[in-house]
């Protein structure tokens, strides 16, 4: 069993926070264990809770589409969330829930050791970098503790602000370019 399989089995049985009481399924990350990019969202939604897989609902379809447009195959990357169980009514996970869960995310990132971690939205930005300034810093690489992070908006944000479609599109284009340059370096 590799480190990611070990994390997966711990997540699906986890009772470290209250969210275990209301979930249908815990949702560990999914994708390539040798991924160049790890995408980090906020928390599972309804479809994810029912299926046990990350980003399979409306936000996931948007993510898949924009990745595909920029030549990033979904099965070549790894997709996960800050918390692995759905918060009731999709509320933002509390600090306590994030603190309980963050070691799983850290373990996933460390095991994969990707070229870039792509942060999707303010919850992930806040939890990983301690700042939630996607509006200011999207489309840019931020370095922290020897790791590179790329920031963009959460795909669900486009539901309320359609103009963000073009912004996410441009950001993902940049991300694809950055990663392809790193591969060539
Ligand atoms: N939104 C997220 O942040 N994560 C998912 O897995 C699905 C929707
Ligand atoms: Fe465990 Fe994370 Fe689920 Fe809480 S959200 S029960 S810490 S897996």
PDB file of C-alpha atoms and ligand atoms in Angstrom:
ATOM      1  CA  UNK A   1       0.000   0.000   0.000  1.00  0.00           C
ATOM      2  CA  UNK A   2       1.488   3.383  -0.920  1.00  0.00           C
ATOM      3  CA  UNK A   3       1.174   6.526   1.191  1.00  0.00           C
ATOM      4  CA  UNK A   4      -1.890   7.750  -0.721  1.00  0.00           C
ATOM      5  CA  UNK A   5      -3.716   4.454  -0.315  1.00  0.00           C
ATOM      6  CA  UNK A   6      -2.937   4.653   3.376  1.00  0.00           C
ATOM      7  CA  UNK A   7      -4.402   8.190   3.587  1.00  0.00           C
ATOM      8  CA  UNK A   8      -7.459   7.082   1.622  1.00  0.00           C
ATOM      9  CA  UNK A   9      -8.195   4.243   4.040  1.00  0.00           C
ATOM     10  CA  UNK A  10      -7.768   6.583   7.027  1.00  0.00           C
ATOM     11  CA  UNK A  11     -10.068   9.232   5.480  1.00  0.00           C
ATOM     12  CA  UNK A  12     -12.911   6.848   4.685  1.00  0.00           C
ATOM     13  CA  UNK A  13     -12.965   5.675   8.324  1.00  0.00           C
ATOM     14  CA  UNK A  14     -12.202   9.058   9.911  1.00  0.00           C
ATOM     15  CA  UNK A  15     -14.186  10.386  12.870  1.00  0.00           C
ATOM     16  CA  UNK A  16     -11.876  13.267  13.826  1.00  0.00           C
ATOM     17  CA  UNK A  17     -14.532  15.973  13.428  1.00  0.00           C
ATOM     18  CA  UNK A  18     -18.282  16.453  13.548  1.00  0.00           C
ATOM     19  CA  UNK A  19     -18.655  16.199   9.768  1.00  0.00           C
ATOM     20  CA  UNK A  20     -18.349  12.420  10.048  1.00  0.00           C
ATOM     21  CA  UNK A  21     -21.839  12.369  11.586  1.00  0.00           C
ATOM     22  CA  UNK A  22     -23.628  13.941   8.633  1.00  0.00           C
ATOM     23  CA  UNK A  23     -21.644  12.590   5.680  1.00  0.00           C
ATOM     24  CA  UNK A  24     -22.784   9.783   3.401  1.00  0.00           C
ATOM     25  CA  UNK A  25     -19.246   9.104   2.175  1.00  0.00           C
ATOM     26  CA  UNK A  26     -15.939  10.699   3.028  1.00  0.00           C
ATOM     27  CA  UNK A  27     -14.230  11.947  -0.129  1.00  0.00           C
ATOM     28  CA  UNK A  28     -10.484  11.368  -0.345  1.00  0.00           C
ATOM     29  CA  UNK A  29      -8.505  12.902  -3.199  1.00  0.00           C
ATOM     30  CA  UNK A  30      -8.422  11.149  -6.537  1.00  0.00           C
ATOM     31  CA  UNK A  31      -6.095  11.031  -9.511  1.00  0.00           C
ATOM     32  CA  UNK A  32      -2.562  10.260 -10.574  1.00  0.00           C
ATOM     33  CA  UNK A  33      -0.115   9.445  -7.790  1.00  0.00           C
ATOM     34  CA  UNK A  34       2.610  10.928  -9.996  1.00  0.00           C
ATOM     35  CA  UNK A  35       0.679  14.105 -10.856  1.00  0.00           C
ATOM     36  CA  UNK A  36       2.491  17.324 -11.794  1.00  0.00           C
ATOM     37  CA  UNK A  37      -0.463  19.330 -10.481  1.00  0.00           C
ATOM     38  CA  UNK A  38      -2.571  18.809  -7.352  1.00  0.00           C
ATOM     39  CA  UNK A  39      -5.834  20.805  -7.340  1.00  0.00           C
ATOM     40  CA  UNK A  40      -7.306  21.719  -3.961  1.00  0.00           C
ATOM     41  CA  UNK A  41     -10.959  22.745  -3.551  1.00  0.00           C
ATOM     42  CA  UNK A  42     -12.951  23.530  -0.426  1.00  0.00           C
ATOM     43  CA  UNK A  43     -15.056  20.529   0.583  1.00  0.00           C
ATOM     44  CA  UNK A  44     -17.260  17.880  -1.012  1.00  0.00           C
ATOM     45  CA  UNK A  45     -20.730  18.970  -2.126  1.00  0.00           C
ATOM     46  CA  UNK A  46     -23.829  16.856  -2.520  1.00  0.00           C
ATOM     47  CA  UNK A  47     -22.765  14.843  -5.574  1.00  0.00           C
ATOM     48  CA  UNK A  48     -19.363  14.203  -4.041  1.00  0.00           C
ATOM     49  CA  UNK A  49     -20.889  13.106  -0.725  1.00  0.00           C
ATOM     50  CA  UNK A  50     -23.128  10.651  -2.570  1.00  0.00           C
ATOM     51  CA  UNK A  51     -20.421   9.258  -4.854  1.00  0.00           C
ATOM     52  CA  UNK A  52     -17.357   9.456  -2.592  1.00  0.00           C
ATOM     53  CA  UNK A  53     -15.396  11.190  -5.383  1.00  0.00           C
ATOM     54  CA  UNK A  54     -14.149  14.791  -5.556  1.00  0.00           C
ATOM     55  CA  UNK A  55     -15.411  17.349  -8.083  1.00  0.00           C
ATOM     56  CA  UNK A  56     -18.018  15.218  -9.863  1.00  0.00           C
ATOM     57  CA  UNK A  57     -20.943  17.684  -9.610  1.00  0.00           C
ATOM     58  CA  UNK A  58     -21.505  21.019 -11.381  1.00  0.00           C
ATOM     59  CA  UNK A  59     -18.245  22.581 -10.178  1.00  0.00           C
ATOM     60  CA  UNK A  60     -16.376  19.425 -11.189  1.00  0.00           C
ATOM     61  CA  UNK A  61     -17.790  19.532 -14.702  1.00  0.00           C
ATOM     62  CA  UNK A  62     -16.621  23.125 -15.039  1.00  0.00           C
ATOM     63  CA  UNK A  63     -13.193  22.168 -13.779  1.00  0.00           C
ATOM     64  CA  UNK A  64     -12.932  19.222 -16.195  1.00  0.00           C
ATOM     65  CA  UNK A  65     -13.966  21.402 -19.133  1.00  0.00           C
ATOM     66  CA  UNK A  66     -11.426  24.133 -18.478  1.00  0.00           C
ATOM     67  CA  UNK A  67      -8.645  21.604 -17.862  1.00  0.00           C
ATOM     68  CA  UNK A  68      -9.448  19.804 -21.080  1.00  0.00           C
ATOM     69  CA  UNK A  69      -9.448  23.082 -22.992  1.00  0.00           C
ATOM     70  CA  UNK A  70      -5.855  23.650 -21.929  1.00  0.00           C
ATOM     71  CA  UNK A  71      -4.715  20.109 -22.659  1.00  0.00           C
ATOM     72  CA  UNK A  72      -4.637  18.943 -19.056  1.00  0.00           C
ATOM     73  CA  UNK A  73      -6.133  15.436 -18.836  1.00  0.00           C
ATOM     74  CA  UNK A  74      -8.116  14.991 -15.661  1.00  0.00           C
ATOM     75  CA  UNK A  75      -6.612  11.592 -14.964  1.00  0.00           C
ATOM     76  CA  UNK A  76      -3.095  13.048 -15.205  1.00  0.00           C
ATOM     77  CA  UNK A  77      -3.660  15.344 -12.222  1.00  0.00           C
ATOM     78  CA  UNK A  78      -4.745  14.779  -8.620  1.00  0.00           C
ATOM     79  CA  UNK A  79      -7.856  16.490  -7.251  1.00  0.00           C
ATOM     80  CA  UNK A  80      -8.685  16.898  -3.588  1.00  0.00           C
ATOM     81  CA  UNK A  81     -10.219  19.197  -0.970  1.00  0.00           C
ATOM     82  CA  UNK A  82      -9.291  20.950   2.273  1.00  0.00           C
ATOM     83  CA  UNK A  83     -11.875  18.898   4.177  1.00  0.00           C
ATOM     84  CA  UNK A  84     -12.899  15.445   3.058  1.00  0.00           C
ATOM     85  CA  UNK A  85     -16.491  15.337   4.337  1.00  0.00           C
ATOM     86  CA  UNK A  86     -19.417  17.478   3.189  1.00  0.00           C
ATOM     87  CA  UNK A  87     -20.438  20.302   5.501  1.00  0.00           C
ATOM     88  CA  UNK A  88     -24.249  20.338   5.937  1.00  0.00           C
ATOM     89  CA  UNK A  89     -25.925  22.541   3.283  1.00  0.00           C
ATOM     90  CA  UNK A  90     -22.496  23.164   1.768  1.00  0.00           C
ATOM     91  CA  UNK A  91     -21.592  25.722   4.411  1.00  0.00           C
ATOM     92  CA  UNK A  92     -17.959  26.793   4.545  1.00  0.00           C
ATOM     93  CA  UNK A  93     -16.002  24.366   6.772  1.00  0.00           C
ATOM     94  CA  UNK A  94     -15.151  25.797  10.193  1.00  0.00           C
ATOM     95  CA  UNK A  95     -11.580  26.420  11.319  1.00  0.00           C
ATOM     96  CA  UNK A  96     -11.893  23.491  13.709  1.00  0.00           C
ATOM     97  CA  UNK A  97     -12.972  21.149  10.901  1.00  0.00           C
ATOM     98  CA  UNK A  98     -10.126  22.363   8.692  1.00  0.00           C
ATOM     99  CA  UNK A  99      -7.609  21.911  11.490  1.00  0.00           C
ATOM    100  CA  UNK A 100      -8.872  18.358  12.092  1.00  0.00           C
ATOM    101  CA  UNK A 101      -8.536  17.464   8.418  1.00  0.00           C
ATOM    102  CA  UNK A 102      -5.480  19.378   7.186  1.00  0.00           C
ATOM    103  CA  UNK A 103      -2.989  16.567   7.871  1.00  0.00           C
ATOM    104  CA  UNK A 104      -4.653  14.425   5.209  1.00  0.00           C
ATOM    105  CA  UNK A 105      -4.198  17.175   2.620  1.00  0.00           C
ATOM    106  CA  UNK A 106      -0.620  17.728   3.729  1.00  0.00           C
ATOM    107  CA  UNK A 107      -0.009  13.993   3.438  1.00  0.00           C
ATOM    108  CA  UNK A 108      -1.484  13.875  -0.067  1.00  0.00           C
ATOM    109  CA  UNK A 109       0.675  16.797  -1.231  1.00  0.00           C
ATOM    110  CA  UNK A 110       3.832  15.410   0.382  1.00  0.00           C
ATOM    111  CA  UNK A 111       3.267  11.931  -1.086  1.00  0.00           C
ATOM    112  CA  UNK A 112       2.732  13.257  -4.614  1.00  0.00           C
ATOM    113  CA  UNK A 113       5.277  16.078  -4.406  1.00  0.00           C
ATOM    114  CA  UNK A 114       3.782  17.813  -7.479  1.00  0.00           C
ATOM    115  CA  UNK A 115       5.429  20.591  -9.476  1.00  0.00           C
ATOM    116  CA  UNK A 116       2.585  22.934  -8.484  1.00  0.00           C
ATOM    117  CA  UNK A 117      -0.364  22.892  -6.098  1.00  0.00           C
ATOM    118  CA  UNK A 118      -3.305  24.737  -7.672  1.00  0.00           C
ATOM    119  CA  UNK A 119      -5.445  26.415  -5.042  1.00  0.00           C
ATOM    120  CA  UNK A 120      -9.103  26.774  -6.028  1.00  0.00           C
ATOM    121  CA  UNK A 121     -10.715  29.640  -4.124  1.00  0.00           C
ATOM    122  CA  UNK A 122     -10.475  31.412  -0.822  1.00  0.00           C
ATOM    123  CA  UNK A 123     -11.101  28.513   1.572  1.00  0.00           C
ATOM    124  CA  UNK A 124      -8.146  26.564   0.177  1.00  0.00           C
ATOM    125  CA  UNK A 125      -6.022  29.704  -0.042  1.00  0.00           C
ATOM    126  CA  UNK A 126      -6.798  30.654   3.509  1.00  0.00           C
ATOM    127  CA  UNK A 127      -6.206  27.139   4.831  1.00  0.00           C
ATOM    128  CA  UNK A 128      -2.941  26.516   2.967  1.00  0.00           C
ATOM    129  CA  UNK A 129      -1.334  29.937   2.685  1.00  0.00           C
ATOM    130  CA  UNK A 130      -3.043  31.763   5.553  1.00  0.00           C
ATOM    131  CA  UNK A 131      -4.380  34.388   3.177  1.00  0.00           C
ATOM    132  CA  UNK A 132      -7.547  34.637   1.137  1.00  0.00           C
ATOM    133  CA  UNK A 133      -6.723  37.129  -1.558  1.00  0.00           C
ATOM    134  CA  UNK A 134      -7.617  35.232  -4.711  1.00  0.00           C
ATOM    135  CA  UNK A 135      -8.916  38.446  -6.284  1.00  0.00           C
ATOM    136  CA  UNK A 136      -5.498  40.030  -5.889  1.00  0.00           C
ATOM    137  CA  UNK A 137      -3.201  37.060  -6.454  1.00  0.00           C
ATOM    138  CA  UNK A 138      -4.968  34.797  -8.955  1.00  0.00           C
ATOM    139  CA  UNK A 139      -2.927  33.690 -11.948  1.00  0.00           C
ATOM    140  CA  UNK A 140       0.270  33.887  -9.938  1.00  0.00           C
ATOM    141  CA  UNK A 141       2.671  31.453  -8.350  1.00  0.00           C
ATOM    142  CA  UNK A 142       3.297  31.871  -4.629  1.00  0.00           C
ATOM    143  CA  UNK A 143       6.094  29.995  -2.862  1.00  0.00           C
ATOM    144  CA  UNK A 144       5.788  28.781   0.691  1.00  0.00           C
ATOM    145  CA  UNK A 145       8.085  26.397   2.578  1.00  0.00           C
ATOM    146  CA  UNK A 146       9.794  25.329  -0.632  1.00  0.00           C
ATOM    147  CA  UNK A 147       6.581  24.506  -2.439  1.00  0.00           C
ATOM    148  CA  UNK A 148       4.952  26.308  -5.376  1.00  0.00           C
ATOM    149  CA  UNK A 149       1.281  27.245  -5.279  1.00  0.00           C
ATOM    150  CA  UNK A 150      -0.775  28.675  -8.121  1.00  0.00           C
ATOM    151  CA  UNK A 151      -3.938  30.551  -7.224  1.00  0.00           C
ATOM    152  CA  UNK A 152      -7.221  30.800  -9.050  1.00  0.00           C
ATOM    153  CA  UNK A 153     -10.926  31.140  -8.317  1.00  0.00           C
ATOM    154  CA  UNK A 154     -13.109  28.214  -7.327  1.00  0.00           C
ATOM    155  CA  UNK A 155     -15.038  26.956 -10.382  1.00  0.00           C
ATOM    156  CA  UNK A 156     -18.315  27.282  -8.406  1.00  0.00           C
ATOM    157  CA  UNK A 157     -17.722  31.034  -8.107  1.00  0.00           C
ATOM    158  CA  UNK A 158     -18.660  31.357 -11.794  1.00  0.00           C
ATOM    159  CA  UNK A 159     -22.240  30.393 -10.931  1.00  0.00           C
ATOM    160  CA  UNK A 160     -22.651  33.772  -9.198  1.00  0.00           C
ATOM    161  CA  UNK A 161     -20.259  35.742 -11.381  1.00  0.00           C
ATOM    162  CA  UNK A 162     -20.156  34.657 -15.000  1.00  0.00           C
ATOM    163  CA  UNK A 163     -17.282  36.996 -15.776  1.00  0.00           C
ATOM    164  CA  UNK A 164     -15.041  34.706 -13.760  1.00  0.00           C
ATOM    165  CA  UNK A 165     -15.295  32.062 -16.504  1.00  0.00           C
ATOM    166  CA  UNK A 166     -12.876  34.048 -18.647  1.00  0.00           C
ATOM    167  CA  UNK A 167     -10.607  34.723 -15.679  1.00  0.00           C
ATOM    168  CA  UNK A 168     -10.372  31.037 -14.696  1.00  0.00           C
ATOM    169  CA  UNK A 169      -9.864  30.151 -18.335  1.00  0.00           C
ATOM    170  CA  UNK A 170      -6.921  32.552 -18.633  1.00  0.00           C
ATOM    171  CA  UNK A 171      -5.477  31.412 -15.294  1.00  0.00           C
ATOM    172  CA  UNK A 172      -5.614  27.727 -16.318  1.00  0.00           C
ATOM    173  CA  UNK A 173      -3.898  28.606 -19.574  1.00  0.00           C
ATOM    174  CA  UNK A 174      -1.081  30.185 -17.574  1.00  0.00           C
ATOM    175  CA  UNK A 175      -0.918  27.183 -15.256  1.00  0.00           C
ATOM    176  CA  UNK A 176      -0.623  24.791 -18.204  1.00  0.00           C
ATOM    177  CA  UNK A 177       2.171  26.950 -19.608  1.00  0.00           C
ATOM    178  CA  UNK A 178       4.029  27.157 -16.284  1.00  0.00           C
ATOM    179  CA  UNK A 179       3.904  23.390 -15.766  1.00  0.00           C
ATOM    180  CA  UNK A 180       4.972  22.628 -19.308  1.00  0.00           C
ATOM    181  CA  UNK A 181       7.979  24.961 -18.908  1.00  0.00           C
ATOM    182  CA  UNK A 182       8.894  23.199 -15.654  1.00  0.00           C
ATOM    183  CA  UNK A 183       8.768  19.852 -17.447  1.00  0.00           C
ATOM    184  CA  UNK A 184      11.162  21.140 -20.106  1.00  0.00           C
ATOM    185  CA  UNK A 185      13.542  22.705 -17.583  1.00  0.00           C
TER     186      UNK A 185
HETATM  187  N1  LIG B   1     -16.553  21.917  -4.554  1.00  0.00           N
HETATM  188  C1  LIG B   1     -15.408  21.638  -3.923  1.00  0.00           C
HETATM  189  O1  LIG B   1     -14.752  22.507  -3.365  1.00  0.00           O
HETATM  190  N2  LIG B   1     -15.004  20.388  -3.924  1.00  0.00           N
HETATM  191  C2  LIG B   1     -15.658  19.404  -4.525  1.00  0.00           C
HETATM  192  O2  LIG B   1     -15.184  18.266  -4.472  1.00  0.00           O
HETATM  193  C3  LIG B   1     -16.855  19.713  -5.202  1.00  0.00           C
HETATM  194  C4  LIG B   1     -17.281  20.980  -5.191  1.00  0.00           C
HETATM  195 FE1  LIG B   2     -12.145  13.309   9.317  1.00  0.00          FE
HETATM  196 FE2  LIG B   2     -11.757  15.326   7.656  1.00  0.00          FE
HETATM  197 FE3  LIG B   2     -14.045  13.979   7.563  1.00  0.00          FE
HETATM  198 FE4  LIG B   2     -13.530  15.566   9.627  1.00  0.00          FE
HETATM  199  S1  LIG B   2     -13.802  16.219   7.486  1.00  0.00           S
HETATM  200  S2  LIG B   2     -14.349  13.479   9.752  1.00  0.00           S
HETATM  201  S3  LIG B   2     -11.310  15.315   9.880  1.00  0.00           S
HETATM  202  S4  LIG B   2     -12.024  13.170   7.084  1.00  0.00           S
END
